[in-house]
Amino acid sequence: MKETAGKVFSIAKENPLIPGCTITKELNADATYYFLAQYGDIKAERYENEKLIMVIDGRMDVQTDQNQELTKGMVFVIPTDQSVHMSTGTGCIFTMFEIKDDAQMPADLKKNTALALADLIPQAQGSVVNKDLLTQAGGKLCVMRLDAGTELKEHAADGDALLFAVEGEATITYEGKEFAIRHDESFLFAKGAVHALKAKEPFTMVLWMED
């Protein structure tokens, strides 16, 4: 991953849109950031493999056999049997994940249907709820909801892990230091780094965890 581990950052703030341009930036071998400025357009094309889009900021229209609007905090699985045209009138930042042949996804993550992350996982209600969205060789993408006051105890991951905060606020403890993280911010946990997380209020996040 290209970001620096152990700090809170904002993908949108640190990568301002450039008028008239579409910019791509590699997240890792399986995922790419797309930065579409106002009136940005990705021409209609077919993809050899399915892709999972997650909108980080802004909004865009996705045209297949129907037109759908994607806004911040929504996901969309691009099918392989249709041409896909993506455009935005206001600007949009999204991440596109490559879906491999060995991928496993839940049945409710329907292809060609725009879905809100909040609709894919139930309210936490005094607990932590986790749901895998994409599991394949190389990594896993999951969405997690923590009720206020709940926490993930101190642990260390076997690979790098990138957190996208979708809603709410939490406190991250990373290698003995505390960081406040809020919706629209991100944090990279380095492989083997000891960390924990506690929700100050109902908190929803997405995690990309490398193998």
Short mmCIF file of N, CA, C and O in Angstrom, two decimals, residues 22 34 36-45 47 53-55 57-72 74-79 83-94 96 112-115:
data_model
loop_
_atom_site.label_atom_id
_atom_site.label_comp_id
_atom_site.label_asym_id
_atom_site.label_seq_id
_atom_site.Cartn_x
_atom_site.Cartn_y
_atom_site.Cartn_z
N THR A 22 -9.06 12.91 -14.99
CA THR A 22 -9.33 11.68 -14.25
C THR A 22 -7.99 11.08 -13.86
O THR A 22 -7.12 10.87 -14.72
N TYR A 34 -9.74 5.87 -8.04
CA TYR A 34 -10.10 6.70 -9.19
C TYR A 34 -10.55 8.06 -8.66
O TYR A 34 -11.38 8.14 -7.75
N LEU A 36 -12.25 11.30 -10.18
CA LEU A 36 -12.94 11.89 -11.32
C LEU A 36 -13.34 13.32 -10.97
O LEU A 36 -14.11 13.54 -10.03
N ALA A 37 -12.81 14.29 -11.72
CA ALA A 37 -13.18 15.69 -11.50
C ALA A 37 -14.60 15.94 -12.02
O ALA A 37 -15.24 15.06 -12.62
N GLN A 38 -15.11 17.13 -11.76
CA GLN A 38 -16.44 17.49 -12.24
C GLN A 38 -16.57 17.22 -13.73
O GLN A 38 -15.68 17.54 -14.51
N TYR A 39 -17.67 16.58 -14.11
CA TYR A 39 -17.96 16.16 -15.48
C TYR A 39 -16.99 15.09 -15.97
O TYR A 39 -16.85 14.87 -17.18
N GLY A 40 -16.36 14.39 -15.04
CA GLY A 40 -15.49 13.28 -15.41
C GLY A 40 -16.29 12.14 -16.02
O GLY A 40 -17.46 11.92 -15.69
N ASP A 41 -15.64 11.39 -16.92
CA ASP A 41 -16.37 10.38 -17.68
C ASP A 41 -15.42 9.22 -18.00
O ASP A 41 -14.29 9.43 -18.46
N ILE A 42 -15.86 8.00 -17.71
CA ILE A 42 -15.14 6.79 -18.13
C ILE A 42 -16.02 6.09 -19.15
O ILE A 42 -17.12 5.62 -18.83
N LYS A 43 -15.57 6.07 -20.38
CA LYS A 43 -16.39 5.60 -21.49
C LYS A 43 -16.89 4.18 -21.28
O LYS A 43 -16.29 3.39 -20.53
N ALA A 44 -17.99 3.86 -21.94
CA ALA A 44 -18.59 2.54 -21.81
C ALA A 44 -17.62 1.46 -22.29
O ALA A 44 -17.03 1.57 -23.36
N GLU A 45 -17.45 0.44 -21.46
CA GLU A 45 -16.60 -0.68 -21.83
C GLU A 45 -17.01 -1.91 -21.03
O GLU A 45 -17.70 -1.81 -20.02
N TYR A 47 -15.67 -5.34 -18.93
CA TYR A 47 -14.52 -5.79 -18.16
C TYR A 47 -14.43 -7.31 -18.21
O TYR A 47 -15.45 -8.01 -18.13
N ILE A 53 -16.81 -1.74 -6.80
CA ILE A 53 -16.57 -0.31 -6.61
C ILE A 53 -17.06 0.10 -5.23
O ILE A 53 -18.17 -0.28 -4.81
N MET A 54 -16.28 0.91 -4.52
CA MET A 54 -16.71 1.52 -3.27
C MET A 54 -16.48 3.03 -3.37
O MET A 54 -15.36 3.48 -3.61
N VAL A 55 -17.56 3.81 -3.22
CA VAL A 55 -17.46 5.26 -3.35
C VAL A 55 -16.97 5.86 -2.03
O VAL A 55 -17.56 5.64 -0.97
N ASP A 57 -16.03 9.38 -1.82
CA ASP A 57 -16.53 10.74 -1.71
C ASP A 57 -17.21 11.14 -3.01
O ASP A 57 -16.86 10.64 -4.09
N GLY A 58 -18.19 12.04 -2.93
CA GLY A 58 -18.88 12.53 -4.11
C GLY A 58 -19.97 11.59 -4.59
O GLY A 58 -20.48 10.75 -3.84
N ARG A 59 -20.31 11.73 -5.86
CA ARG A 59 -21.36 10.90 -6.45
C ARG A 59 -21.05 10.68 -7.92
O ARG A 59 -20.34 11.47 -8.55
N MET A 60 -21.60 9.58 -8.47
CA MET A 60 -21.49 9.35 -9.90
C MET A 60 -22.65 8.50 -10.39
O MET A 60 -23.34 7.85 -9.59
N ASP A 61 -22.86 8.53 -11.68
CA ASP A 61 -23.86 7.69 -12.32
C ASP A 61 -23.17 6.51 -12.98
O ASP A 61 -22.13 6.66 -13.63
N VAL A 62 -23.77 5.33 -12.82
CA VAL A 62 -23.28 4.12 -13.46
C VAL A 62 -24.37 3.61 -14.40
O VAL A 62 -25.48 3.32 -13.95
N GLN A 63 -24.04 3.53 -15.67
CA GLN A 63 -25.01 3.12 -16.68
C GLN A 63 -24.65 1.74 -17.21
O GLN A 63 -23.58 1.52 -17.79
N THR A 64 -25.54 0.77 -16.98
CA THR A 64 -25.43 -0.57 -17.59
C THR A 64 -26.72 -0.75 -18.40
O THR A 64 -26.96 0.03 -19.31
N ASP A 65 -27.55 -1.72 -18.04
CA ASP A 65 -28.85 -1.80 -18.67
C ASP A 65 -29.84 -0.88 -17.98
O ASP A 65 -31.00 -0.78 -18.36
N GLN A 66 -29.37 -0.21 -16.91
CA GLN A 66 -30.15 0.78 -16.19
C GLN A 66 -29.20 1.83 -15.66
O GLN A 66 -27.99 1.61 -15.61
N ASN A 67 -29.72 3.00 -15.29
CA ASN A 67 -28.89 4.05 -14.74
C ASN A 67 -29.05 4.07 -13.23
O ASN A 67 -30.17 4.11 -12.71
N GLN A 68 -27.92 4.04 -12.50
CA GLN A 68 -27.97 4.06 -11.05
C GLN A 68 -27.02 5.11 -10.51
O GLN A 68 -25.93 5.32 -11.06
N GLU A 69 -27.43 5.76 -9.43
CA GLU A 69 -26.59 6.76 -8.79
C GLU A 69 -25.87 6.14 -7.61
O GLU A 69 -26.48 5.48 -6.77
N LEU A 70 -24.56 6.35 -7.54
CA LEU A 70 -23.75 5.90 -6.42
C LEU A 70 -23.26 7.12 -5.66
O LEU A 70 -22.72 8.05 -6.26
N THR A 71 -23.44 7.12 -4.34
CA THR A 71 -22.96 8.20 -3.50
C THR A 71 -22.04 7.62 -2.44
O THR A 71 -21.87 6.41 -2.32
N LYS A 72 -21.44 8.50 -1.65
CA LYS A 72 -20.48 8.11 -0.63
C LYS A 72 -21.03 7.01 0.27
O LYS A 72 -22.17 7.07 0.72
N MET A 74 -21.43 3.81 -0.72
CA MET A 74 -22.15 2.79 -1.49
C MET A 74 -21.16 1.91 -2.24
O MET A 74 -20.04 2.30 -2.54
N VAL A 75 -21.61 0.68 -2.53
CA VAL A 75 -20.79 -0.28 -3.28
C VAL A 75 -21.58 -0.78 -4.48
O VAL A 75 -22.82 -0.74 -4.50
N PHE A 76 -20.85 -1.28 -5.47
CA PHE A 76 -21.47 -1.74 -6.72
C PHE A 76 -20.55 -2.78 -7.34
O PHE A 76 -19.34 -2.56 -7.46
N VAL A 77 -21.11 -3.92 -7.72
CA VAL A 77 -20.33 -4.96 -8.39
C VAL A 77 -20.60 -4.87 -9.89
O VAL A 77 -21.73 -5.05 -10.35
N ILE A 78 -19.56 -4.57 -10.66
CA ILE A 78 -19.68 -4.44 -12.11
C ILE A 78 -19.77 -5.83 -12.74
O ILE A 78 -18.90 -6.67 -12.53
N PRO A 79 -20.82 -6.09 -13.51
CA PRO A 79 -20.94 -7.39 -14.18
C PRO A 79 -20.02 -7.47 -15.39
O PRO A 79 -19.50 -6.45 -15.87
N SER A 83 -21.85 -3.63 -20.94
CA SER A 83 -20.99 -2.46 -20.99
C SER A 83 -21.34 -1.54 -19.82
O SER A 83 -22.50 -1.43 -19.43
N VAL A 84 -20.31 -0.91 -19.26
CA VAL A 84 -20.49 -0.04 -18.11
C VAL A 84 -19.93 1.34 -18.42
O VAL A 84 -18.77 1.48 -18.84
N HIS A 85 -20.76 2.35 -18.22
CA HIS A 85 -20.35 3.74 -18.43
C HIS A 85 -20.46 4.47 -17.10
O HIS A 85 -21.50 4.43 -16.45
N MET A 86 -19.38 5.14 -16.67
CA MET A 86 -19.37 5.87 -15.40
C MET A 86 -19.12 7.34 -15.65
O MET A 86 -18.23 7.70 -16.43
N SER A 87 -19.91 8.20 -15.00
CA SER A 87 -19.75 9.64 -15.19
C SER A 87 -20.18 10.38 -13.93
O SER A 87 -20.92 9.85 -13.09
N THR A 88 -19.69 11.61 -13.79
CA THR A 88 -20.05 12.42 -12.63
C THR A 88 -20.18 13.88 -13.03
O THR A 88 -19.37 14.39 -13.81
N GLY A 89 -21.19 14.54 -12.49
CA GLY A 89 -21.36 15.96 -12.74
C GLY A 89 -20.76 16.81 -11.65
O GLY A 89 -20.58 18.03 -11.82
N THR A 90 -20.42 16.21 -10.53
CA THR A 90 -19.94 16.97 -9.37
C THR A 90 -18.52 16.59 -8.95
O THR A 90 -17.88 17.34 -8.22
N GLY A 91 -18.05 15.43 -9.36
CA GLY A 91 -16.78 14.89 -8.91
C GLY A 91 -17.00 13.66 -8.05
O GLY A 91 -18.00 13.56 -7.33
N CYS A 92 -16.10 12.70 -8.13
CA CYS A 92 -16.26 11.45 -7.38
C CYS A 92 -14.89 10.80 -7.16
O CYS A 92 -14.03 10.82 -8.04
N ILE A 93 -14.73 10.23 -5.96
CA ILE A 93 -13.55 9.43 -5.64
C ILE A 93 -14.04 8.04 -5.26
O ILE A 93 -14.92 7.90 -4.41
N PHE A 94 -13.51 7.02 -5.92
CA PHE A 94 -13.91 5.66 -5.58
C PHE A 94 -12.72 4.72 -5.69
O PHE A 94 -11.70 5.03 -6.29
N MET A 96 -11.71 0.80 -6.85
CA MET A 96 -12.14 -0.35 -7.65
C MET A 96 -11.29 -1.56 -7.28
O MET A 96 -10.07 -1.53 -7.43
N ASN A 112 -24.63 -5.54 -10.41
CA ASN A 112 -25.42 -4.55 -11.13
C ASN A 112 -26.49 -3.90 -10.25
O ASN A 112 -27.51 -3.45 -10.75
N THR A 113 -26.28 -3.87 -8.94
CA THR A 113 -27.21 -3.21 -8.03
C THR A 113 -26.42 -2.35 -7.04
O THR A 113 -25.56 -2.87 -6.32
N ALA A 114 -26.68 -1.05 -7.03
CA ALA A 114 -26.02 -0.15 -6.10
C ALA A 114 -26.56 -0.37 -4.69
O ALA A 114 -27.78 -0.38 -4.49
N LEU A 115 -25.67 -0.56 -3.72
CA LEU A 115 -26.08 -0.85 -2.35
C LEU A 115 -25.32 0.03 -1.37
O LEU A 115 -24.14 0.30 -1.55
#
